[in-house]
Coordinates of C-alpha atoms and ligand atoms in Angstrom, one line a residue:
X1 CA -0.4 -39.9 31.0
X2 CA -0.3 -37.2 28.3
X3 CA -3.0 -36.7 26.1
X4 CA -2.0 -36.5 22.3
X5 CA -3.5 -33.3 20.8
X6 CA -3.4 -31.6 17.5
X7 CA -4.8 -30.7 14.2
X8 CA -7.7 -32.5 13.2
X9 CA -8.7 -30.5 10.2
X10 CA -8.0 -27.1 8.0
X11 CA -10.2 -25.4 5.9
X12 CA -8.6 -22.1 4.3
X13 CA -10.5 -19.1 2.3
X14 CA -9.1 -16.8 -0.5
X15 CA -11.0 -14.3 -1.9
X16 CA -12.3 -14.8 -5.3
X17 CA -10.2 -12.1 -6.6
X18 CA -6.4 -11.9 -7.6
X19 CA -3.6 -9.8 -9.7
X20 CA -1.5 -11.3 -11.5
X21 CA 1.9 -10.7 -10.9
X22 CA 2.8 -10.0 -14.7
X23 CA 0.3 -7.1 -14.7
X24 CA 1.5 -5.4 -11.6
X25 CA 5.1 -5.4 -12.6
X26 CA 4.1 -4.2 -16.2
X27 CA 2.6 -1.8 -14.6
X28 CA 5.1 -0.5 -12.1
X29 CA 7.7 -1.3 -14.5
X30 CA 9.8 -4.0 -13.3
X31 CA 11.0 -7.0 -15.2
X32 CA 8.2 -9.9 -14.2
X33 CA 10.8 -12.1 -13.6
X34 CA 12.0 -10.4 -10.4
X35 CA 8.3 -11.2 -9.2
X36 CA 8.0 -14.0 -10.8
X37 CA 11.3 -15.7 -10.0
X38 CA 13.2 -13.6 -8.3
X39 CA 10.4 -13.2 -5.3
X40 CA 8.6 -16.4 -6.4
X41 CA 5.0 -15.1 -6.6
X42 CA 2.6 -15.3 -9.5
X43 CA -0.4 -14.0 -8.4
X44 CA -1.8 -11.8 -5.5
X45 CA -5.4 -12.6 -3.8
X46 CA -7.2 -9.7 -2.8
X47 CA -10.5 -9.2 -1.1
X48 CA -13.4 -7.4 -2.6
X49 CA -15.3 -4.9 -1.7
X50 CA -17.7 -6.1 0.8
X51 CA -14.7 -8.4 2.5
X52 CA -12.8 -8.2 5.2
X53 CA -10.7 -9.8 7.6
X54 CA -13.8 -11.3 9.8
X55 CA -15.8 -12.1 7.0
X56 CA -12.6 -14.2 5.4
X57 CA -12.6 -15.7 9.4
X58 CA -16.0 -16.3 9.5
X59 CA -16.1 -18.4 6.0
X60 CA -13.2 -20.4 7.0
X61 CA -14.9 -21.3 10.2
X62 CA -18.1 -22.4 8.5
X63 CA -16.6 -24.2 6.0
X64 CA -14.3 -26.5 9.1
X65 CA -17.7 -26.8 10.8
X66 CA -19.7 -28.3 7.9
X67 CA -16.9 -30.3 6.8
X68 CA -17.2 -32.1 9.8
X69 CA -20.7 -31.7 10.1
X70 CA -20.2 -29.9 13.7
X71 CA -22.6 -28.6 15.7
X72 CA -22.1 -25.0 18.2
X73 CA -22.2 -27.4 20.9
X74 CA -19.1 -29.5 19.6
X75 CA -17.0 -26.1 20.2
X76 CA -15.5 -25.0 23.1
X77 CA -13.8 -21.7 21.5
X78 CA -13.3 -19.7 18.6
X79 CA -9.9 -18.1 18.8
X80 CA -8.6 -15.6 16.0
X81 CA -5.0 -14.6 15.2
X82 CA -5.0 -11.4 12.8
X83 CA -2.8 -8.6 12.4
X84 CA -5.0 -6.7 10.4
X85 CA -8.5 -6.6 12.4
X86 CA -10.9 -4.3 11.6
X87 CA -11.3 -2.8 15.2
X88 CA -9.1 -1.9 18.5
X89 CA -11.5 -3.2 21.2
X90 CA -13.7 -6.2 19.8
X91 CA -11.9 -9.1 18.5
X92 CA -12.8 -10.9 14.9
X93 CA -14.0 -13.6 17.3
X94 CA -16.7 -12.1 18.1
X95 CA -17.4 -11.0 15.6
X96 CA -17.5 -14.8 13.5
X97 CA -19.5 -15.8 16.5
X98 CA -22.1 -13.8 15.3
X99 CA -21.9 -14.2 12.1
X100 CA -22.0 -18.4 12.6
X101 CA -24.8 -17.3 14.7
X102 CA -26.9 -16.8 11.6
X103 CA -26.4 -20.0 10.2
X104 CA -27.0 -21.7 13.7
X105 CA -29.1 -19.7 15.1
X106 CA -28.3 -16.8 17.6
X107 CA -27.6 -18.0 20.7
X108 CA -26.6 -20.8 19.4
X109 CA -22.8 -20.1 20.1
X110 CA -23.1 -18.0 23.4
X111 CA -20.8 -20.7 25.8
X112 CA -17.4 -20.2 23.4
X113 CA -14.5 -18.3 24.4
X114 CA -14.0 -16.3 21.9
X115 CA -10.5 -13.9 22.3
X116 CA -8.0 -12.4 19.9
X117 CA -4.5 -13.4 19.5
X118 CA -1.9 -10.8 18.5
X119 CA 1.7 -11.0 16.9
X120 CA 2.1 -10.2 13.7
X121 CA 2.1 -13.1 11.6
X122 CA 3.1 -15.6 14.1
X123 CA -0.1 -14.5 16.4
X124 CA -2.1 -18.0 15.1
X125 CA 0.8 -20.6 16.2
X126 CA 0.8 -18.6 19.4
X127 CA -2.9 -19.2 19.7
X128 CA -2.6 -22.8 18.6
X129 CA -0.5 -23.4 21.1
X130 CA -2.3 -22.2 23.7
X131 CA -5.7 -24.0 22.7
X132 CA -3.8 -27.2 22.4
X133 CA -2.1 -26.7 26.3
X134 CA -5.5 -26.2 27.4
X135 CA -7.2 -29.2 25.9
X136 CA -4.0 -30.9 26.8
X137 CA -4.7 -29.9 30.5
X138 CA -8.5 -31.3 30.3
X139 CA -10.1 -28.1 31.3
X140 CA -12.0 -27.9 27.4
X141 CA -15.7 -28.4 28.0
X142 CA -16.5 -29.5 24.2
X143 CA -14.7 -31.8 22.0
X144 CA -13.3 -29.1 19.5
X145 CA -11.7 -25.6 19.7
X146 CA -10.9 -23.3 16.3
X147 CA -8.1 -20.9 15.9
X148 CA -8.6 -18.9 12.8
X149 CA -5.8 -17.1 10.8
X150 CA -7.1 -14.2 9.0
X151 CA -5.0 -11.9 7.0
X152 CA -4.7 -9.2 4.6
X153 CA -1.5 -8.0 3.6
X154 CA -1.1 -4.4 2.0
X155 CA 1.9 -2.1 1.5
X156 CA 1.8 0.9 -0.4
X157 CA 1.0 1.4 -4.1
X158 CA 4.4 1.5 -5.6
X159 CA 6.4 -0.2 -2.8
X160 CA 8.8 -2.5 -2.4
X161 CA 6.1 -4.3 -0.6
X162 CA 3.6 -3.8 -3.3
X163 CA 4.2 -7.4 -4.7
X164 CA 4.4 -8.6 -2.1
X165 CA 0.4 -8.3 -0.6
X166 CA -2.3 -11.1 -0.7
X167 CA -5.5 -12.5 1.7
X168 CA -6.1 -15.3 3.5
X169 CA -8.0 -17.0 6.3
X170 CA -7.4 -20.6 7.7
X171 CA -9.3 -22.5 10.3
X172 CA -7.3 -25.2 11.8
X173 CA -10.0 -27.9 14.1
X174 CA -8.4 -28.6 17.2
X175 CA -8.6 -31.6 19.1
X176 CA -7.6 -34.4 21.5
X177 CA -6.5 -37.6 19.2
X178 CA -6.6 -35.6 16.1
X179 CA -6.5 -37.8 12.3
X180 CA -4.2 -35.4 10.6
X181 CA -1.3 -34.1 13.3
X182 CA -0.6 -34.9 16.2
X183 CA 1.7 -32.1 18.0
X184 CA 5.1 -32.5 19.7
X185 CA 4.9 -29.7 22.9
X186 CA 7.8 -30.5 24.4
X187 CA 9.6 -30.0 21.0
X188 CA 8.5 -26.4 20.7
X189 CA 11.3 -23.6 20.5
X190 CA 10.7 -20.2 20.4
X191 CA 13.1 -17.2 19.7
X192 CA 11.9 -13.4 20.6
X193 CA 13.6 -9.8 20.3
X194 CA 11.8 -7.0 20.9
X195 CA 12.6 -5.0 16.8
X196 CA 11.3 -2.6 14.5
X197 CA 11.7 -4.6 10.7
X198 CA 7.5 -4.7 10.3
X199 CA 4.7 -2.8 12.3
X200 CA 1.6 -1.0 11.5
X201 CA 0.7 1.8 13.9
X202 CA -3.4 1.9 14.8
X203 CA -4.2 5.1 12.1
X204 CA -2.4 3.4 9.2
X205 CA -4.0 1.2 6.7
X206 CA -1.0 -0.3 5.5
X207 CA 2.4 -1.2 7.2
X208 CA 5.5 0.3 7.9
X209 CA 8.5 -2.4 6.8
X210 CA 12.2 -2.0 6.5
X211 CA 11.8 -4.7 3.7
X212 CA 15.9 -5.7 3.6
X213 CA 16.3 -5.9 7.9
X214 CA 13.0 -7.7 8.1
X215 CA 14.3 -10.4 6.2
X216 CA 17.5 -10.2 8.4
X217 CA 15.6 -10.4 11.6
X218 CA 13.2 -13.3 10.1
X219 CA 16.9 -14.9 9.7
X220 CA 17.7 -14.7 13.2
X221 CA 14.7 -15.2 15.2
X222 CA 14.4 -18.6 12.9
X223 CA 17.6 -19.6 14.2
X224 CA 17.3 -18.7 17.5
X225 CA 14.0 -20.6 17.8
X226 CA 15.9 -23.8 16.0
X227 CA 18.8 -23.7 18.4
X228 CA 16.2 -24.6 21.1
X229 CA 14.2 -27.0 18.9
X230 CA 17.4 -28.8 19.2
X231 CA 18.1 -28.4 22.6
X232 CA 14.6 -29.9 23.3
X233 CA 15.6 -32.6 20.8
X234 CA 18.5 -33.4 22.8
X235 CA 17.0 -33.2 26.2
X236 CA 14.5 -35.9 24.9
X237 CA 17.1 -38.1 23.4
X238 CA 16.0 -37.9 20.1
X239 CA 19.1 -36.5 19.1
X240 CA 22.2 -38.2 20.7
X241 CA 24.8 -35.9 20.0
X242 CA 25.3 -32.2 18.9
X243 CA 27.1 -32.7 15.9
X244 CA 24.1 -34.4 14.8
X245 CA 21.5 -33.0 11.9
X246 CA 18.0 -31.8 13.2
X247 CA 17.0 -31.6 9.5
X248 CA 17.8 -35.0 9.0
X249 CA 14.9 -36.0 11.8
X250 CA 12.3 -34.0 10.0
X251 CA 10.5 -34.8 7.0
X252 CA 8.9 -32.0 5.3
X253 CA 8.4 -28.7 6.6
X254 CA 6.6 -25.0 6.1
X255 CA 7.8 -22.1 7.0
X256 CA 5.9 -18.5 7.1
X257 CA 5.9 -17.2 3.3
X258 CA 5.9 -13.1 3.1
X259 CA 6.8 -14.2 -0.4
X260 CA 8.5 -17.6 -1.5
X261 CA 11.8 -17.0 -2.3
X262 CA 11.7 -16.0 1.8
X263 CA 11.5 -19.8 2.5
X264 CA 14.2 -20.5 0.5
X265 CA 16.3 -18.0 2.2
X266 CA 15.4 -19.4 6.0
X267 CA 15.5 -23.0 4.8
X268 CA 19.2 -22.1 3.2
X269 CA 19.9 -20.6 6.6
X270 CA 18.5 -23.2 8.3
X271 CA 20.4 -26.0 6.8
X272 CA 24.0 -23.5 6.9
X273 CA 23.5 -23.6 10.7
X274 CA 22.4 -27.1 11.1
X275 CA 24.9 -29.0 9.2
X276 CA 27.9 -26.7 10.2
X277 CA 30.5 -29.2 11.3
X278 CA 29.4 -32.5 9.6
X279 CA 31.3 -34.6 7.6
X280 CA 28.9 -33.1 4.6
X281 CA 29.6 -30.0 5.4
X282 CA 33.6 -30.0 4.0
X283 CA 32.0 -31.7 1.0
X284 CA 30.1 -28.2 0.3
X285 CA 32.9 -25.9 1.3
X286 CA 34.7 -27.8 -0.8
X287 CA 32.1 -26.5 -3.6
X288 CA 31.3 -23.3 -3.1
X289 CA 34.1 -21.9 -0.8
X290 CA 34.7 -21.0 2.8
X291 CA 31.6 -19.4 5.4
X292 CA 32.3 -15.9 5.2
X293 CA 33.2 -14.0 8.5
X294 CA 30.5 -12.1 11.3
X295 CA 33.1 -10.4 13.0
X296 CA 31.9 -6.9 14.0
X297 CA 28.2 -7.4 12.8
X298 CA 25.5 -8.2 14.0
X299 CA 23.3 -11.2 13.3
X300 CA 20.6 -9.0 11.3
X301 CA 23.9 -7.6 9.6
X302 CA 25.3 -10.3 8.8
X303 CA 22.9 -12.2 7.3
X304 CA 21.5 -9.3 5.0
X305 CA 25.0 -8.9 4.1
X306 CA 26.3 -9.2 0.2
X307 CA 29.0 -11.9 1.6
X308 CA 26.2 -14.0 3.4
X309 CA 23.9 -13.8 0.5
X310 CA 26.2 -14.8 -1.8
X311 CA 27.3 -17.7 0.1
X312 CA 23.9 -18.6 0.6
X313 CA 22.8 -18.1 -3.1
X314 CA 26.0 -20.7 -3.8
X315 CA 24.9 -22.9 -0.9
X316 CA 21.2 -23.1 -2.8
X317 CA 22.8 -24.5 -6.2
X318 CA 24.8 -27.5 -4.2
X319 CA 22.6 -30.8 -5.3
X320 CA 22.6 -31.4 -1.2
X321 CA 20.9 -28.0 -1.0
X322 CA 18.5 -29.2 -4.3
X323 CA 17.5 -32.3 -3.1
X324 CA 16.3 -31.6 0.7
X325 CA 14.3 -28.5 -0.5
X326 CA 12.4 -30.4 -3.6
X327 CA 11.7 -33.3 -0.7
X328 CA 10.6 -31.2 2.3
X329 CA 10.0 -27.7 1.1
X330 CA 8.7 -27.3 -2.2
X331 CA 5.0 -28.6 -2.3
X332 CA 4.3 -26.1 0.7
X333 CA 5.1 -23.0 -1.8
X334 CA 2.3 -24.6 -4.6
X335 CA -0.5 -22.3 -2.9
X336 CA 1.7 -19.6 -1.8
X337 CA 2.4 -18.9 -5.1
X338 CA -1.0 -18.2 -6.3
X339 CA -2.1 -15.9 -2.9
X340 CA 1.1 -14.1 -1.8
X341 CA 1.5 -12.8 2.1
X342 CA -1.7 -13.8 4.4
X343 CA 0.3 -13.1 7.4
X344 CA -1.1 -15.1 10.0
X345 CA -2.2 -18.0 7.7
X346 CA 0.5 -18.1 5.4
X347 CA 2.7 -21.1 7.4
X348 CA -0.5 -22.7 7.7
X349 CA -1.5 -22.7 3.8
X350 CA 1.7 -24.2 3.2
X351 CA 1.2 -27.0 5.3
X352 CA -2.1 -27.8 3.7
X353 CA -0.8 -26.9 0.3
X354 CA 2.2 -29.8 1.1
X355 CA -1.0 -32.4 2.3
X356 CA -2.5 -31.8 -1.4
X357 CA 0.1 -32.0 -3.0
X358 CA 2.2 -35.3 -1.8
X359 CA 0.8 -38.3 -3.2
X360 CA 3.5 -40.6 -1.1
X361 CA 1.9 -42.2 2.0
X362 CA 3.0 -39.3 4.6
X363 CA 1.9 -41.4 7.9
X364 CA 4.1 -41.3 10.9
X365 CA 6.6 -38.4 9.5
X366 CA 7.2 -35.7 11.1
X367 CA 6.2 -32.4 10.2
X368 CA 8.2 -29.2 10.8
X369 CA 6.7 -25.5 11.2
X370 CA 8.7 -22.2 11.4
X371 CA 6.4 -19.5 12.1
X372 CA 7.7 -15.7 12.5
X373 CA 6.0 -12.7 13.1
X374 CA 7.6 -9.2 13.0
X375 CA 8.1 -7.4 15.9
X376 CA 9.7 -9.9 16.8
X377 CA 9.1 -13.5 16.9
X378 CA 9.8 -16.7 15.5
X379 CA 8.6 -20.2 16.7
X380 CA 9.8 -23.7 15.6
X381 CA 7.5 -26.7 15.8
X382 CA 6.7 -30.3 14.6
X383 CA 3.8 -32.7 14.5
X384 CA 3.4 -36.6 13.5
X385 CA 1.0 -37.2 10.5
X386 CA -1.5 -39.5 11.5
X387 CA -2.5 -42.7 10.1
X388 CA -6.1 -41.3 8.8
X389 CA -4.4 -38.2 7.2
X390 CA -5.8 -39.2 3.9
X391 CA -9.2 -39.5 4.9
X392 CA -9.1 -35.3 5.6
X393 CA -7.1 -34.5 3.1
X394 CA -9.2 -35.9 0.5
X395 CA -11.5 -33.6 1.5
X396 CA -9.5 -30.4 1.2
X397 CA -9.6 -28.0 -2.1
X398 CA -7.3 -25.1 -1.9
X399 CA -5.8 -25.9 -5.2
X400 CA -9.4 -25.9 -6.4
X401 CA -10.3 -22.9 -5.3
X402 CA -7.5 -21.0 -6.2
X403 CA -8.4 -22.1 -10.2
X404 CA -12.1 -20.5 -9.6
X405 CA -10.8 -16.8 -8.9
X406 CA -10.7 -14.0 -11.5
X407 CA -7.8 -12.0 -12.4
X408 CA -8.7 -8.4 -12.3
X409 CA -6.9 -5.1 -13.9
X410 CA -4.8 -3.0 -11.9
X411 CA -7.3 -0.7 -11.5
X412 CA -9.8 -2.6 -9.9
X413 CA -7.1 -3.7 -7.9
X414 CA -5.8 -0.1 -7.1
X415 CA -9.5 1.2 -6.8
X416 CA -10.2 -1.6 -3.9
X417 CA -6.7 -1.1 -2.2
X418 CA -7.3 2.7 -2.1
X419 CA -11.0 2.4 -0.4
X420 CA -12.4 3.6 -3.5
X421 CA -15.3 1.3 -3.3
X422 CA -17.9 1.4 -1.3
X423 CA -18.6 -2.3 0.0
X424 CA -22.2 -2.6 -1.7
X425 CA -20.3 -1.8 -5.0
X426 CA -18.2 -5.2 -5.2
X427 CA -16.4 -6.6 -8.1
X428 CA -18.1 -10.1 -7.7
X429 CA -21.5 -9.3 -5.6
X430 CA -21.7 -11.5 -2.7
X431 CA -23.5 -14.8 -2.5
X432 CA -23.5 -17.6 -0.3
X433 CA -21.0 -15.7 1.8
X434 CA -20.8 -13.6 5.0
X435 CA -20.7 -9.7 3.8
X436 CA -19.5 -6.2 4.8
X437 CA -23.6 -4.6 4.4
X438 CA -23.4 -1.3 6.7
X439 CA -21.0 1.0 9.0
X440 CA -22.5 2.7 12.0
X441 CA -23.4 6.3 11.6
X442 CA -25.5 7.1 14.7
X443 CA -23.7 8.3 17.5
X444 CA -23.9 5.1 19.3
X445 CA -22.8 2.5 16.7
X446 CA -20.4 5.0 14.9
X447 CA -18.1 2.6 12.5
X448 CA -19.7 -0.4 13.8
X449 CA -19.3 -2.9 11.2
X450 CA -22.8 -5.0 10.5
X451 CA -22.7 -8.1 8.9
X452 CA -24.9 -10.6 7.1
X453 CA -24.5 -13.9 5.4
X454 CA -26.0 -13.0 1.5
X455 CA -27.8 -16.3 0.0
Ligands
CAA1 N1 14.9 -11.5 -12.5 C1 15.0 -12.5 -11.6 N2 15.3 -12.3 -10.3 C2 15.6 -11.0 -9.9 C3 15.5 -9.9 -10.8 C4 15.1 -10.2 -12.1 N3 15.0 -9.2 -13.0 N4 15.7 -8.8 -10.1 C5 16.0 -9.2 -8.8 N5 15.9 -10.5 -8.7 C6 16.0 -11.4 -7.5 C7 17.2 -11.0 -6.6 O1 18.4 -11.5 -7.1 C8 16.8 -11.6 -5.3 O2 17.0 -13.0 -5.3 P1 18.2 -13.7 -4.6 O3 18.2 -13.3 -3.2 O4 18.0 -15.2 -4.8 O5 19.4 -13.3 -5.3 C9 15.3 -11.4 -5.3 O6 14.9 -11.2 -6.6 C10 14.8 -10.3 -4.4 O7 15.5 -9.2 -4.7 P2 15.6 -8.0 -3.7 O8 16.1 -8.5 -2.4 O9 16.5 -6.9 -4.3 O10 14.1 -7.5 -3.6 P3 13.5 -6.1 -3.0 O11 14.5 -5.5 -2.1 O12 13.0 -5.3 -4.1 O13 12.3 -6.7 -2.2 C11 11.6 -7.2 0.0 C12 12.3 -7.7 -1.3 C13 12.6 -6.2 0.7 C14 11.4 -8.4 0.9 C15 10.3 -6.5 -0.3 O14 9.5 -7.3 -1.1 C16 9.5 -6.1 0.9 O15 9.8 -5.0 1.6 N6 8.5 -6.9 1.3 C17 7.7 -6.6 2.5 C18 8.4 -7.1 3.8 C19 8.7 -8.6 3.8 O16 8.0 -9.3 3.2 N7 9.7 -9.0 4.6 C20 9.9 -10.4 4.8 C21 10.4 -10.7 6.2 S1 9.3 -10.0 7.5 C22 8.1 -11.2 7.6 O17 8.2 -12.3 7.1 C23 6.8 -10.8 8.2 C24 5.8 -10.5 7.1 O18 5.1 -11.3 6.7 C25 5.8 -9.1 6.7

């Protein structure tokens, strides 16, 4: 028989720090409403000076751990997805192994596998997947494994991508019979082209995007991964017929957020593609006029197109449109908002950020994840909520967290993103909290990174 496996738990870190999206576009000089409504963010998290993209791992994983109250031996690895890690050879995971190690004592971790995932900003559904196959199979030796997101998303000062930017780390608990979602495998679509829209060669510091076609090829991997949701879905009989709606079998959903208005455009699309051909659909055309035309382009064309977005932009005002997106979408953007990009742990903020913010009783629906990470790849997903959800959700406290932080002036902001500060010169100093204390100088641990947890 096959085991149910899933998530059991989620514990995210932000950094303490964030800009507020009015300041920045005063600052560069565009309207804060483009920001503020026209890209959907209001404020950017952004890591201080002693933090990093293993240190934001590391306190996500401690904080999952006590939360439970787990011991080392309860974990049978510590997998991290990042796009942004700190070194080309050694993974983050090893790194948060021995940082946990002084909390637990060294040693104390030395039986986990401990590898790095890698792609782009879907990297930690890919390594999800792959924990849950493999406690699926029976071959896990403890009870619980940990895939960590860790993120931090920077484009140049003065860039389309500036507002764009934020930090993040989620650990999600993994585990056979898990209380808050239980994953569908056999549900699971994936749709990959190898493309150029987002990537950040070794040397660089920040990333090179072609802002307009990466949103185009977001677009289409989405729907090429939702095509084979649905084939899957009609393979296993939960769909009878074609011409029937995979939206309608799903009841809330997050996608990946590079910025919010981004869900709105792939949820648009998704729903376009999905409900082509039903009797609802002449309803709408009826509204807001005929599909335009892809003759002679390509998908990425098309859908970064003036016609498309225009139809699309229409499509978003129908009350249809409206009400699925205030049911299923909208409570996943609550924490986006207020953190911007985290890459990797973006999709999985907005499905905690949906768990705090529904009060209705969410047991037995069915959860919907579209993931995509540049380069390219996009994977669509769903779970069952479990009855016990609402035992570990009352637990969680993103939204708290996100009311501690403090808004700092641009140019603290463009001091830290430029490297100006060293990390013993932080903006909040560390405490009760893994740290950046030292970089290698000697010829043998040149660069190393050396970390310490700061009481
Ligand atoms: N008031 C209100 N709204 C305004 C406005 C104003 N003054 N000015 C513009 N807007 C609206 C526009 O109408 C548009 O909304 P609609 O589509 O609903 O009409 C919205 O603001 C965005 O406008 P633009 O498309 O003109 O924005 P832009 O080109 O300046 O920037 C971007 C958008 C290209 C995505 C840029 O932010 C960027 O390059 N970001 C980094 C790359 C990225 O995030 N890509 C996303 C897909 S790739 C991915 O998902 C992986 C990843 O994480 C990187």
């Amino acid at each position: 028989m096959r085991k149910t496996v899933g998530v059991d738990d989620i514990a995210a870190y932000v950094p303490k720090l964030y800009v507020d999206a009015e300041d920045l576009a005063e600052e560069r000089g565009i309207p804060p409403s483009k920001l503020i409504k026209g890209l959907g963010i209001e404020k950017l998290a952004i890591p201080d000076a002693h933090e990093d993209a293993a240190t934001m791992a590391a306190m996500a994983t401690l904080e999952v751990m006590e939360k439970n109250d787990l011991s080392p031996k309860d974990i049978d690895f510590i997998q991290v997805a990042t796009e942004t890690g700190p070194d080309a050879a050694k993974p983050i995971s090893c790194y948060v192994q021995g940082m946990l190690e002084q909390i637990y004592g060294r040693g104390s971790f030395d039986h986990v596998g401990a590898p790095e995932t890698k792609f782009a900003c879907v990297g930690a559904t890919y390594a999800m997947i792959d924990r849950l196959a493999y406690i699926a199979s029976g071959w896990n030796r403890a009870e619980y494994s940990i895939v960590v997101a860790t993120d931090i998303a920077m484009y140049e000062l003065n860039s389309s991508g500036e507002p764009t930017q934020g930090a993040a780390a989620v650990a999600l608990l993994l585990k056979e019979n898990p209380r808050l979602l239980a994953y569908e495998p056999r549900l699971t679509g994936f749709g990959t082209v190898d493309d150029r829209d987002f990537f950040r060669p070794i040397e660089r510091k920040t990333a090179v995007v072609d802002g307009q076609y990466s949103v185009g090829c977001y677009l289409r991997d989405m729907r090429i991964a939702a095509d084979a949701y649905k084939r899957n879905m009609l393979e296993l009989g939960l769909l009878k017929h074609p011409r029937e709606s995979v939206a309608d079998k799903i009841d809330l959903a997050a996608f990946h957020s590079p910025f919010p208005k981004m869900v709105q455009y792939a949820f648009a699309s998704f729903l376009i593609h999905d409900w082509r051909g039903l009797p609802r659909w002449k309803r709408i055309l009826e509204e807001i006029g005929p599909e335009p035309s892809r003759e002679g382009l390509t998908d990425v064309e098309f859908y970064i197109s003036d016609e498309y977005k225009n139809f699309r932009r229409k499509f978003t005002r129908t009350e249809e449109f409206r009400r699925e997106y205030e049911d299923k979408i909208e409570d996943s953007l609550i924490a986006l908002r207020q953190i911007g990009n985290s890459y990797t742990a973006s999709v999985w903020l907005g499905v905690e950020s949906h768990f705090e913010a529904r009060a209705d009783d969410l047991a037995g629906k069915r959860f919907g994840v579209g993931s995509y990470g540049s380069g390219s790849s996009a994977i669509v997903c769903s779970f069952i909520v479990q009855p016990d959800y609402k035992e570990v959700v009352k637990k969680m406290d993103l939204m708290e967290k996100l009311n501690r932080r403090r808004r700092i002036p641009i140019s603290v902001y463009e001091d830290l993103h430029e490297g100006r500060l060293n990390f013993c010169e932080s903006v909040i100093p560390p405490k009760n909290e893994f740290s950046l204390v030292s970089l290698g100088k000697r010829s043998h641990d040149m660069g190393y990174r050396y970390y310490k947890y700061v009481k």
